[in-house]
Coordinates of C-alpha atoms (C1' of nucleotides) in Angstrom, one line a residue:
Chain R
M21 CA 0.0 0.0 0.0
L22 CA 1.5 3.3 -1.1
K23 CA 2.0 6.0 1.4
I24 CA 2.8 9.6 0.4
Y25 CA 4.0 12.4 2.6
N26 CA 1.4 15.0 2.1
T27 CA 2.6 18.6 2.7
L28 CA -0.9 19.6 3.3
A29 CA -1.2 17.3 6.3
R30 CA 2.5 17.2 7.2
E31 CA 2.4 13.4 7.5
K32 CA 2.6 10.3 5.5
Q33 CA -0.8 9.2 4.3
I34 CA -2.2 6.2 2.5
F35 CA -2.6 7.1 -1.1
T36 CA -6.2 6.8 -2.3
P37 CA -6.8 8.1 -5.8
I38 CA -10.0 9.9 -6.7
V39 CA -10.8 7.3 -9.4
A40 CA -9.7 3.8 -8.5
G41 CA -6.7 2.7 -10.6
K42 CA -6.0 6.1 -12.0
V43 CA -3.8 8.9 -11.0
S44 CA -3.8 12.5 -12.1
M45 CA -0.6 14.4 -11.3
Y46 CA 0.5 17.9 -12.0
V47 CA 4.1 19.2 -11.5
C48 CA 5.3 22.7 -11.8
G49 CA 7.8 22.8 -14.5
M50 CA 10.3 25.3 -15.7
T51 CA 10.3 28.9 -16.7
V52 CA 12.2 28.6 -19.9
Y53 CA 14.6 31.6 -20.1
D54 CA 17.8 29.8 -19.4
Y55 CA 19.4 26.3 -19.2
C56 CA 18.1 24.0 -16.5
H57 CA 20.3 23.6 -13.5
L58 CA 20.6 20.7 -11.1
G59 CA 17.7 21.9 -9.0
H60 CA 15.5 21.5 -12.1
A61 CA 17.1 18.2 -12.8
R62 CA 16.0 17.0 -9.3
V63 CA 12.4 17.9 -9.9
M64 CA 12.4 16.2 -13.3
V65 CA 14.1 13.1 -12.0
V66 CA 12.1 12.8 -8.8
F67 CA 8.7 13.1 -10.4
D68 CA 9.8 10.9 -13.2
M69 CA 10.6 8.3 -10.6
V70 CA 7.2 8.9 -8.9
S71 CA 5.3 8.5 -12.2
R72 CA 7.3 5.4 -13.0
W73 CA 6.5 3.8 -9.6
L74 CA 2.8 4.7 -9.9
R75 CA 2.7 3.0 -13.3
T76 CA 4.7 0.0 -12.0
S77 CA 2.2 -0.2 -9.2
G78 CA -0.6 -0.6 -11.8
F79 CA -2.0 2.9 -11.9
E80 CA -3.0 4.6 -15.1
V81 CA -1.2 7.9 -14.8
I82 CA -1.8 11.2 -16.4
Y83 CA 1.3 13.3 -15.7
V84 CA 1.2 17.0 -16.6
R85 CA 4.3 19.1 -16.3
N86 CA 3.8 22.7 -17.5
I87 CA 6.1 25.1 -19.2
T88 CA 6.0 28.8 -18.3
D89 CA 6.7 30.6 -21.5
I90 CA 5.6 34.1 -20.6
D91 CA 7.0 36.0 -17.6
D92 CA 9.1 39.0 -16.6
K93 CA 12.4 37.2 -16.8
I94 CA 11.6 35.8 -20.3
I95 CA 10.6 39.2 -21.6
K96 CA 13.8 40.8 -20.1
R97 CA 16.1 38.1 -21.5
A98 CA 14.5 38.2 -24.9
N99 CA 15.1 41.9 -25.1
E100 CA 18.7 41.5 -23.9
N101 CA 19.3 38.9 -26.6
N102 CA 17.5 40.8 -29.2
E103 CA 15.3 37.9 -30.1
T104 CA 11.6 37.2 -29.9
I105 CA 10.1 35.6 -26.9
G106 CA 9.1 32.7 -29.0
Q107 CA 12.6 32.1 -30.2
L108 CA 14.0 32.3 -26.8
T109 CA 11.5 30.0 -25.2
Q110 CA 11.7 27.5 -28.0
R111 CA 15.5 27.4 -27.7
F112 CA 15.3 26.6 -24.0
I113 CA 12.5 24.2 -24.3
E114 CA 14.6 22.2 -26.8
A115 CA 17.6 22.4 -24.4
M116 CA 15.4 21.2 -21.5
D117 CA 14.1 18.3 -23.6
E118 CA 17.7 17.3 -24.4
D119 CA 18.9 17.5 -20.9
S120 CA 15.9 15.6 -19.4
A121 CA 16.2 12.9 -22.0
K122 CA 19.8 12.4 -21.1
L123 CA 18.8 12.0 -17.5
G124 CA 16.5 9.2 -18.4
V125 CA 13.4 11.3 -17.7
L126 CA 10.4 10.1 -19.6
R127 CA 8.2 12.7 -21.2
P128 CA 5.2 13.7 -19.2
N129 CA 1.9 12.9 -20.9
I130 CA 1.2 16.6 -21.4
E131 CA 3.5 19.6 -21.3
P132 CA 1.2 22.6 -21.6
K133 CA 2.6 26.0 -22.4
A134 CA 1.1 28.9 -20.5
T135 CA 0.6 31.0 -23.5
K136 CA -1.8 28.5 -24.9
Y137 CA -4.1 28.9 -21.9
V138 CA -4.5 32.6 -21.7
D139 CA -8.2 32.4 -22.6
G140 CA -8.7 30.0 -19.7
M141 CA -6.9 32.3 -17.4
I142 CA -9.1 35.2 -18.4
K143 CA -12.1 33.0 -17.7
M144 CA -10.9 32.0 -14.3
I145 CA -9.9 35.6 -13.4
S146 CA -13.4 36.7 -14.5
A147 CA -15.0 34.1 -12.3
L148 CA -12.8 35.2 -9.4
I149 CA -13.9 38.8 -9.8
K150 CA -17.5 37.8 -10.1
K151 CA -17.3 35.8 -6.9
G152 CA -15.6 38.6 -5.1
F153 CA -12.2 37.0 -4.8
A154 CA -10.5 39.5 -7.1
Y155 CA -10.6 43.1 -8.0
V156 CA -9.4 45.4 -10.7
A157 CA -7.0 48.1 -9.4
A158 CA -6.8 51.6 -10.7
N159 CA -3.8 50.8 -12.8
G160 CA -5.5 48.0 -14.6
D161 CA -3.8 45.2 -12.7
V162 CA -6.1 42.5 -11.3
F163 CA -5.4 41.3 -7.8
Y164 CA -6.5 38.3 -5.8
S165 CA -7.9 39.4 -2.5
V166 CA -6.4 37.0 0.1
N167 CA -8.7 38.2 2.9
N168 CA -11.7 36.7 1.1
F169 CA -10.3 33.2 0.9
E170 CA -10.7 31.5 4.2
G171 CA -8.1 28.8 3.9
Y172 CA -5.2 31.1 2.8
G173 CA -2.0 29.7 4.4
K174 CA -3.2 26.1 4.9
L175 CA -0.5 24.6 2.8
S176 CA 2.5 26.6 4.0
G177 CA 1.3 26.8 7.6
K178 CA 1.3 30.5 7.5
S179 CA -1.3 32.9 8.7
L180 CA -2.0 36.2 7.1
E181 CA -1.1 37.9 10.3
D182 CA 2.3 36.2 10.5
L183 CA 2.9 37.0 6.8
R184 CA 2.1 40.6 7.3
A185 CA 4.3 40.8 10.4
G186 CA 7.4 39.5 8.6
E187 CA 6.4 41.2 5.5
R188 CA 9.1 42.2 3.0
V189 CA 6.8 42.8 0.1
E190 CA 7.1 46.1 -1.5
V191 CA 4.2 48.2 -0.8
D192 CA 2.1 48.5 -3.9
T193 CA -0.4 51.2 -3.4
H194 CA -2.8 49.5 -5.8
K195 CA -3.3 46.6 -3.5
K196 CA -5.9 46.5 -0.9
D197 CA -3.8 44.2 1.2
P198 CA 0.0 43.8 0.9
M199 CA -0.5 40.1 0.7
D200 CA -2.8 40.3 -2.3
F201 CA -1.1 38.9 -5.4
V202 CA -1.4 39.8 -9.0
L203 CA -3.6 37.7 -11.4
W204 CA -3.4 40.0 -14.4
K205 CA -0.7 42.5 -15.2
S206 CA -1.8 45.5 -17.1
V207 CA 0.2 46.0 -20.3
K208 CA 3.5 47.9 -20.2
P209 CA 5.4 49.4 -23.2
N210 CA 7.3 46.8 -25.3
E211 CA 5.6 43.9 -23.6
P212 CA 3.4 41.3 -25.2
S213 CA -0.2 41.5 -24.2
W214 CA -3.6 39.9 -24.6
D215 CA -7.0 41.5 -24.7
S216 CA -9.2 41.0 -21.7
P217 CA -12.5 42.3 -20.4
F218 CA -11.0 43.6 -17.1
G219 CA -11.0 47.3 -18.2
G220 CA -8.8 49.9 -16.6
P221 CA -6.6 52.5 -18.2
N222 CA -5.2 50.2 -20.8
G223 CA -8.6 48.8 -21.8
G224 CA -7.9 45.4 -20.2
K225 CA -4.8 44.7 -22.2
G226 CA -2.3 42.8 -20.3
R227 CA -0.8 39.4 -19.5
P228 CA -1.3 36.8 -16.8
G229 CA 0.5 36.6 -13.5
W230 CA 2.5 33.4 -12.8
H231 CA 0.2 31.7 -10.2
I232 CA -2.9 31.7 -12.4
E233 CA -1.2 29.7 -15.1
C234 CA -1.0 26.6 -13.0
S235 CA -4.5 26.8 -11.7
V236 CA -5.8 27.0 -15.2
M237 CA -3.6 24.4 -16.8
S238 CA -4.1 21.9 -14.0
S239 CA -7.9 22.2 -13.9
N240 CA -8.2 22.3 -17.7
L241 CA -6.2 19.1 -18.1
L242 CA -6.9 17.2 -14.9
G243 CA -10.2 18.6 -13.6
E244 CA -11.1 20.8 -10.7
Q245 CA -9.9 18.2 -8.3
F246 CA -6.9 15.9 -8.9
D247 CA -4.7 13.5 -7.0
I248 CA -1.1 14.8 -6.8
H249 CA 0.5 18.1 -7.2
G250 CA 4.3 18.3 -7.1
G251 CA 7.1 20.8 -7.2
G252 CA 10.1 22.1 -5.5
Q253 CA 9.9 23.1 -1.9
D254 CA 10.4 26.7 -2.7
L255 CA 7.1 26.8 -4.5
Q256 CA 5.2 25.9 -1.4
F257 CA 4.8 29.5 -0.7
P258 CA 3.5 31.6 -2.3
H259 CA 3.0 29.8 -5.6
H260 CA 1.2 26.7 -4.4
E261 CA -0.6 28.5 -1.7
N262 CA -1.9 30.9 -4.3
E263 CA -2.9 28.1 -6.7
I264 CA -5.1 26.7 -4.0
A265 CA -6.6 30.1 -3.3
Q266 CA -7.4 30.6 -7.0
S267 CA -8.6 27.2 -7.9
E268 CA -10.6 26.5 -4.8
A269 CA -12.3 29.9 -4.9
A270 CA -12.9 29.8 -8.6
H271 CA -14.3 26.2 -8.4
S272 CA -16.4 26.8 -5.4
H273 CA -20.0 25.8 -5.8
D274 CA -22.7 27.5 -3.7
G275 CA -20.0 29.0 -1.5
K276 CA -18.6 25.6 -0.8
A277 CA -14.9 25.3 -1.7
C278 CA -13.8 22.4 -3.9
Q279 CA -10.6 20.8 -2.7
M280 CA -8.1 21.3 -5.5
V281 CA -5.4 18.7 -4.7
N282 CA -5.4 15.7 -2.4
Y283 CA -1.7 15.1 -2.1
W284 CA 0.9 17.8 -2.3
M285 CA 4.5 16.6 -2.8
H286 CA 7.5 18.8 -2.5
N287 CA 11.1 17.8 -3.2
G288 CA 14.1 19.1 -1.3
F289 CA 16.6 21.5 -2.6
V290 CA 19.9 20.8 -4.3
R291 CA 22.6 22.6 -2.3
V292 CA 26.1 23.8 -2.8
D293 CA 28.2 24.1 0.3
D294 CA 25.0 23.7 2.4
E295 CA 23.3 26.5 0.6
K296 CA 20.4 26.3 -1.7
M297 CA 21.3 26.2 -5.4
S298 CA 19.5 29.0 -7.1
K299 CA 19.6 31.5 -9.8
S300 CA 19.4 34.4 -7.4
L301 CA 22.3 33.1 -5.4
G302 CA 24.3 32.5 -8.5
N303 CA 25.7 29.2 -7.2
F304 CA 24.0 27.0 -9.7
F305 CA 25.4 24.4 -12.1
T306 CA 23.5 23.7 -15.3
I307 CA 22.8 20.2 -16.2
R308 CA 24.8 20.5 -19.3
T309 CA 27.8 21.7 -17.5
V310 CA 27.7 18.7 -15.1
L311 CA 27.2 16.4 -18.0
E312 CA 30.4 17.5 -19.6
K313 CA 32.2 15.8 -16.7
Y314 CA 29.8 13.1 -15.5
D315 CA 27.7 10.5 -17.2
A316 CA 24.0 11.4 -17.1
E317 CA 23.1 8.1 -15.4
V318 CA 25.6 8.9 -12.6
V319 CA 23.7 12.2 -12.1
R320 CA 20.4 10.4 -12.1
F321 CA 21.7 7.8 -9.7
F322 CA 23.1 10.6 -7.5
I323 CA 19.7 12.3 -7.3
L324 CA 17.8 9.1 -6.6
R325 CA 20.3 7.9 -4.0
A326 CA 18.9 10.5 -1.6
H327 CA 15.3 10.6 -0.4
Y328 CA 13.4 13.1 -2.5
R329 CA 12.5 15.3 0.5
S330 CA 16.0 15.5 1.9
P331 CA 18.4 18.2 1.0
L332 CA 21.0 17.0 -1.6
N333 CA 24.5 18.5 -1.5
Y334 CA 26.2 18.8 -4.8
S335 CA 29.9 18.5 -5.2
D336 CA 32.4 16.7 -7.5
K337 CA 33.2 14.5 -4.6
H338 CA 29.7 13.3 -4.2
L339 CA 29.3 12.7 -7.9
D340 CA 32.6 10.7 -7.9
D341 CA 31.2 8.7 -5.0
A342 CA 28.0 8.1 -6.9
K343 CA 29.9 7.0 -10.0
L344 CA 31.9 4.4 -8.0
A345 CA 28.7 3.0 -6.5
L346 CA 27.0 2.8 -9.9
T347 CA 30.1 1.1 -11.3
R348 CA 29.7 -1.6 -8.7
L349 CA 26.2 -2.3 -9.9
Y350 CA 27.2 -2.4 -13.6
T351 CA 30.2 -4.5 -12.8
A352 CA 27.9 -7.1 -11.2
L353 CA 25.8 -7.1 -14.4
R354 CA 28.8 -7.4 -16.7
G355 CA 28.9 -10.6 -18.7
H356 CA 25.3 -11.6 -17.9
V357 CA 22.8 -12.0 -20.6
V358 CA 19.8 -10.7 -18.7
S359 CA 16.3 -11.7 -19.5
D360 CA 13.6 -9.0 -19.7
T361 CA 11.0 -11.1 -17.9
A362 CA 8.4 -9.6 -15.6
I363 CA 9.5 -8.9 -12.0
D364 CA 8.5 -11.5 -9.5
W365 CA 7.1 -9.4 -6.7
Q366 CA 7.0 -12.4 -4.4
H367 CA 10.8 -12.6 -4.4
P368 CA 12.0 -11.3 -1.0
Q369 CA 14.2 -8.7 -2.6
S370 CA 11.5 -7.4 -4.9
A371 CA 9.1 -7.3 -2.0
R372 CA 11.6 -5.3 0.0
F373 CA 12.1 -3.0 -3.0
K374 CA 8.4 -2.5 -3.3
E375 CA 8.0 -1.9 0.4
A376 CA 10.6 0.8 0.2
L377 CA 9.1 2.7 -2.7
D378 CA 5.6 2.3 -1.3
D379 CA 6.9 4.1 1.8
D380 CA 6.9 7.6 0.4
F381 CA 9.2 6.7 -2.4
N382 CA 12.2 5.6 -0.3
T383 CA 14.7 5.3 -3.1
P384 CA 17.8 5.0 -0.8
E385 CA 16.3 1.9 0.7
A386 CA 15.4 0.6 -2.7
M387 CA 18.9 1.2 -3.8
A388 CA 20.2 -0.9 -0.9
V389 CA 18.2 -3.7 -2.3
L390 CA 20.0 -3.3 -5.6
F391 CA 23.3 -3.5 -3.9
D392 CA 22.3 -6.6 -2.0
L393 CA 21.3 -8.1 -5.3
A394 CA 24.6 -7.1 -6.8
N395 CA 26.4 -9.0 -4.0
E396 CA 24.2 -12.0 -4.7
V397 CA 25.0 -11.8 -8.4
N398 CA 28.8 -11.6 -7.7
K399 CA 28.6 -14.5 -5.3
T400 CA 26.3 -16.9 -7.1
K401 CA 26.7 -15.7 -10.7
A402 CA 23.0 -16.5 -11.0
V403 CA 21.3 -15.1 -14.0
E404 CA 18.0 -14.8 -12.1
A405 CA 19.6 -12.5 -9.6
A406 CA 21.2 -10.5 -12.4
S407 CA 17.8 -10.2 -14.2
L408 CA 16.1 -9.1 -11.1
L409 CA 18.8 -6.5 -10.4
K410 CA 18.5 -5.1 -13.8
N411 CA 14.7 -5.2 -13.9
L412 CA 14.2 -3.6 -10.5
A413 CA 16.8 -0.9 -11.3
G414 CA 14.8 -0.4 -14.5
V415 CA 11.8 0.7 -12.4
L416 CA 14.0 3.6 -11.3
G417 CA 15.2 4.2 -14.8
L418 CA 18.7 2.9 -14.0
L419 CA 21.0 0.2 -15.2
Q420 CA 19.4 -0.3 -18.6
R421 CA 22.5 0.1 -20.7
D422 CA 24.9 -2.6 -21.6
A423 CA 27.4 -2.9 -18.8
N424 CA 30.3 -2.4 -21.1
E425 CA 28.9 0.7 -22.6
F426 CA 28.8 2.2 -19.1
L427 CA 32.1 0.8 -18.0
Q428 CA 34.1 1.5 -21.2
G429 CA 32.2 4.3 -22.7
E430 CA 34.2 7.4 -23.5
V431 CA 34.9 9.5 -20.5
I432 CA 37.0 12.6 -20.5
I433 CA 40.3 12.2 -18.8
N434 CA 41.6 15.5 -17.4
A435 CA 45.0 17.0 -16.8
G436 CA 48.1 15.1 -15.8
V437 CA 48.3 13.5 -19.1
G438 CA 51.4 15.4 -19.9
Q439 CA 53.4 13.3 -17.6
L440 CA 52.5 10.1 -19.3
N441 CA 54.5 8.3 -21.8
L442 CA 51.9 7.7 -24.4
E443 CA 54.4 6.9 -27.1
G444 CA 52.8 4.6 -29.5
L445 CA 49.5 4.7 -27.8
P446 CA 46.8 5.4 -30.4
A447 CA 45.1 8.4 -28.9
K448 CA 42.0 10.1 -30.1
I449 CA 42.0 13.7 -29.2
T450 CA 38.9 15.6 -28.3
G451 CA 38.3 19.0 -26.7
T452 CA 40.9 21.6 -26.6
G453 CA 44.1 19.5 -26.7
T454 CA 45.9 18.2 -29.7
S455 CA 47.8 15.0 -30.2
S456 CA 51.1 16.6 -29.8
Q457 CA 50.0 18.7 -26.9
A458 CA 48.7 15.6 -25.2
Q459 CA 52.0 14.0 -25.4
S460 CA 54.1 17.0 -24.6
T461 CA 55.2 17.7 -21.1
H462 CA 52.9 20.5 -20.3
A463 CA 49.8 19.4 -22.1
V464 CA 46.6 20.8 -20.9
G465 CA 43.6 19.3 -22.5
E466 CA 41.4 16.3 -22.8
F467 CA 41.8 13.2 -24.7
T468 CA 40.3 9.7 -24.8
V469 CA 42.1 6.6 -25.7
S470 CA 40.4 4.7 -28.4
N471 CA 39.0 1.3 -27.6
K472 CA 41.0 -0.3 -30.4
G473 CA 44.2 1.1 -29.0
I474 CA 43.4 -0.5 -25.6
E475 CA 42.8 -3.9 -27.2
Q476 CA 46.2 -3.6 -28.8
F477 CA 47.8 -2.9 -25.5
I478 CA 46.0 -5.8 -23.9
E479 CA 47.3 -8.1 -26.6
Q480 CA 50.9 -6.8 -26.1
R481 CA 50.5 -7.3 -22.3
L482 CA 49.1 -10.8 -22.8
A483 CA 52.2 -11.7 -24.9
A484 CA 54.5 -10.3 -22.2
K485 CA 52.6 -12.3 -19.6
K486 CA 53.0 -15.5 -21.5
A487 CA 56.7 -14.8 -21.8
K488 CA 56.7 -14.3 -18.1
N489 CA 57.9 -10.8 -18.7
F490 CA 55.9 -9.3 -15.9
A491 CA 57.9 -6.1 -15.8
E492 CA 56.8 -5.3 -19.3
A493 CA 53.2 -6.5 -18.6
D494 CA 53.1 -4.3 -15.5
R495 CA 54.5 -1.3 -17.4
I496 CA 51.8 -1.5 -19.9
R497 CA 49.1 -1.9 -17.3
K498 CA 50.6 1.1 -15.4
E499 CA 50.6 3.2 -18.5
L500 CA 47.0 2.4 -19.3
A501 CA 46.1 3.0 -15.7
D502 CA 47.7 6.5 -15.8
A503 CA 45.6 7.1 -18.9
G504 CA 42.5 6.1 -16.9
I505 CA 42.2 2.6 -18.2
I506 CA 41.9 -0.1 -15.6
L507 CA 42.7 -3.7 -16.6
E508 CA 41.1 -6.7 -14.9
D509 CA 42.3 -10.2 -15.4
S510 CA 40.0 -13.1 -15.0
P511 CA 40.0 -16.7 -16.0
Q512 CA 38.0 -15.7 -19.0
G513 CA 40.5 -13.2 -20.2
T514 CA 41.4 -9.6 -19.6
T515 CA 38.7 -7.0 -19.5
W516 CA 39.0 -3.3 -19.1
R517 CA 37.1 -0.3 -18.0
R518 CA 37.6 3.4 -17.7
A519 CA 38.3 4.9 -14.3
Chain J
rG4 C1' 10.8 38.6 14.3
rG5 C1' 7.0 34.5 12.5
rC6 C1' 6.6 29.5 10.6
rG7 C1' 8.9 24.9 9.1
rC8 C1' 12.7 21.1 8.5
rG9 C1' 17.1 18.8 10.0
rA10 C1' 21.5 17.1 13.3
rU11 C1' 23.5 9.1 12.1
rA12 C1' 30.3 6.5 11.7
rG13 C1' 36.3 9.5 7.6
rC14 C1' 32.5 10.9 3.4
rA15 C1' 27.4 10.0 1.6
rA16 C1' 22.8 8.1 3.2
rA17 C1' 18.3 4.9 5.1
rG18 C1' 15.3 1.8 8.3
rC19 C1' 14.3 0.6 13.1
rG20 C1' 12.1 0.8 20.8
rG21 C1' 16.0 -4.7 21.7
rU22 C1' 18.8 -8.5 16.1
rU23 C1' 24.4 -6.6 9.7
rA24 C1' 21.2 -0.9 6.5
rU25 C1' 23.6 0.3 1.9
rG26 C1' 27.7 2.7 -1.1
rC27 C1' 32.7 4.9 -1.1
rC28 C1' 37.1 5.1 1.9
rG29 C1' 40.4 2.4 5.8
rC30 C1' 42.2 -2.3 7.8
rG31 C1' 42.9 -8.0 7.7
rG32 C1' 42.3 -12.4 4.7
rC33 C1' 41.0 -15.3 0.2
rC34 C1' 41.8 -15.0 -5.1
rU35 C1' 45.9 -13.1 -8.5
rG36 C1' 52.7 -13.8 -11.1
rC37 C1' 51.6 -8.9 -9.0
rA38 C1' 47.3 -6.0 -9.4
rA39 C1' 42.2 -4.8 -10.4
rA40 C1' 37.4 -6.7 -9.8
rG41 C1' 35.0 -10.1 -6.7
rC42 C1' 34.4 -12.8 -2.1
rC43 C1' 34.9 -13.3 3.5
rG44 C1' 35.9 -10.6 7.9
rU45 C1' 36.5 -5.9 10.3
rU46 C1' 37.4 -0.6 12.6
rU47 C1' 34.7 4.3 12.7
rA48 C1' 27.8 6.1 14.6
rG49 C1' 23.6 8.5 16.2
rA50 C1' 25.0 17.1 18.5
rC51 C1' 24.1 18.0 23.9
rC52 C1' 21.0 17.5 28.5
rA53 C1' 17.0 15.4 30.9
rG54 C1' 12.6 12.1 30.9
rU55 C1' 9.5 7.7 29.5
rU56 C1' 11.0 2.3 29.3
rC57 C1' 13.3 -3.9 31.5
rG58 C1' 15.7 -1.6 27.2
rA59 C1' 16.3 4.5 22.9
rC60 C1' 20.0 6.3 17.5
rU61 C1' 14.6 5.3 17.3
rC62 C1' 9.3 8.2 21.7
rU63 C1' 8.7 13.1 24.9
rG64 C1' 10.7 17.9 26.6
rG65 C1' 14.6 21.3 26.6
rU66 C1' 19.5 23.3 24.7
rU67 C1' 22.9 24.2 20.9
rC68 C1' 23.9 24.4 15.9
rG69 C1' 22.6 24.2 10.6
rC70 C1' 19.1 24.9 6.6
rG71 C1' 14.7 26.7 4.3
rC72 C1' 10.2 29.8 3.6
rC73 C1' 8.1 34.6 4.9
rU74 C1' 10.3 38.7 -2.5
rC75 C1' 11.5 35.8 -8.1
rC76 C1' 13.0 30.7 -7.5
rA77 C1' 12.5 23.5 -8.8

RNA sequence: GGCGCGAUAGCAAAGCGGUUAUGCCGCGGCCUGCAAAGCCGUUUAGACCAGUUCGACUCUGGUUCGCGCCUCCA
């Protein structure tokens, strides 16, 4: 039985969908004005894992992750870049798709763009005005009146009084209450706008505020009430609080509020040096930067290795550690021809795996099962265990590549190469270095040794070994090791992998 | 100032009122020409102070420290 930690209740609750066997899930996606960073990666990977587990558990899932393609930052950035908003957002949507695909994130069922739902937003704002939850200010902005919504603060655990006390919001003279938030922004020069019936000095022309987007897209696609709403912890307030205020007020019938979401899920932050990674702090690493150095599966593994609600500290050291751990799993799978048969959920390890994920998606515990299975594979060489390992890992979107592809695939070897004697080693040069540079004493650059070259060296070493010339054999091995190639002898022959 | 979350071994990270988490690193052994990988064994825990209990890392209270939200943020 699946249990989910519900932010609304601040406890784990048994998950009961609105419609038996079906799950409707909405996750706040990205504002596309820049490349995604690791914080975004975490949201994508975490809720990808959630949707995978729900499907594995037999639910029919509709997963919606929106795209915010109109907002202050987008307008500003497009102006800076001298490109249209459409060009800018399209570029970064493509980049996001690339990044998420590399991380093994499956596409959500629907990825609505805010700009396609402006009509719906106007409708909902009109309904809010009509019901007395919103008002048109003198400047043409439309604000939500928080005082009129009884449950304001129920998600974030804040009261209006507390909020006002610690208030850092700039005083906007157009607002009736400092906590009121904007639903519709009256048009400004050089900004895109849509017509609306809200009136005001600009005849209603304007564009939607951020919060209203999600209320409209979620209810349009999933209905007035749906099962799960997810997002990063930082969206809890004010974004999600405002979504509730908008949706529940707009969808109230005869004065009775309609509960918008049954289970609110929030993932923890990615941190750098114990501080939240964010655009505003400037301490962020984009996904593509990290992928220059680390295999995408290592990054996915790194994210799933921690519980989704815990903070996750990012550093090269942690990624290195994750890489070694994942290497252990792939090493266990190496040489096994694994069957793609259905998972036997009666198997003790499968049962343990299921129990872990059913307990609020406890991926660290599920991972422990994977390592126990790897140990079993190494010990018994049993194909069944290897199959189970691969298939269970597949539920998390891991371990699906050929082991050798992971272990031998090209990785970039940094620095230090200048000291190596690579004479005669067929080296393929990538990046900034050149062949001669790589072999010179002060080479700075990156290179990878071709697989064919490695095989040649293994042959040479084998010959040396046969001739009992161990000094030569060790020299070759050492040289390869310095180049990041580790040799492993076994009764079946010599295999290799990249460090 | 208000509200919330957390503190686990060298690092990372879970469960659990009494029995090995797990991964990396370290140490000993097996294997190996020697290594690596793997296997076996093993050293390092539960911020601090009280309380509940036969028994607490696990429950309760307090202290200290860290983080987050209260403004855009995944």
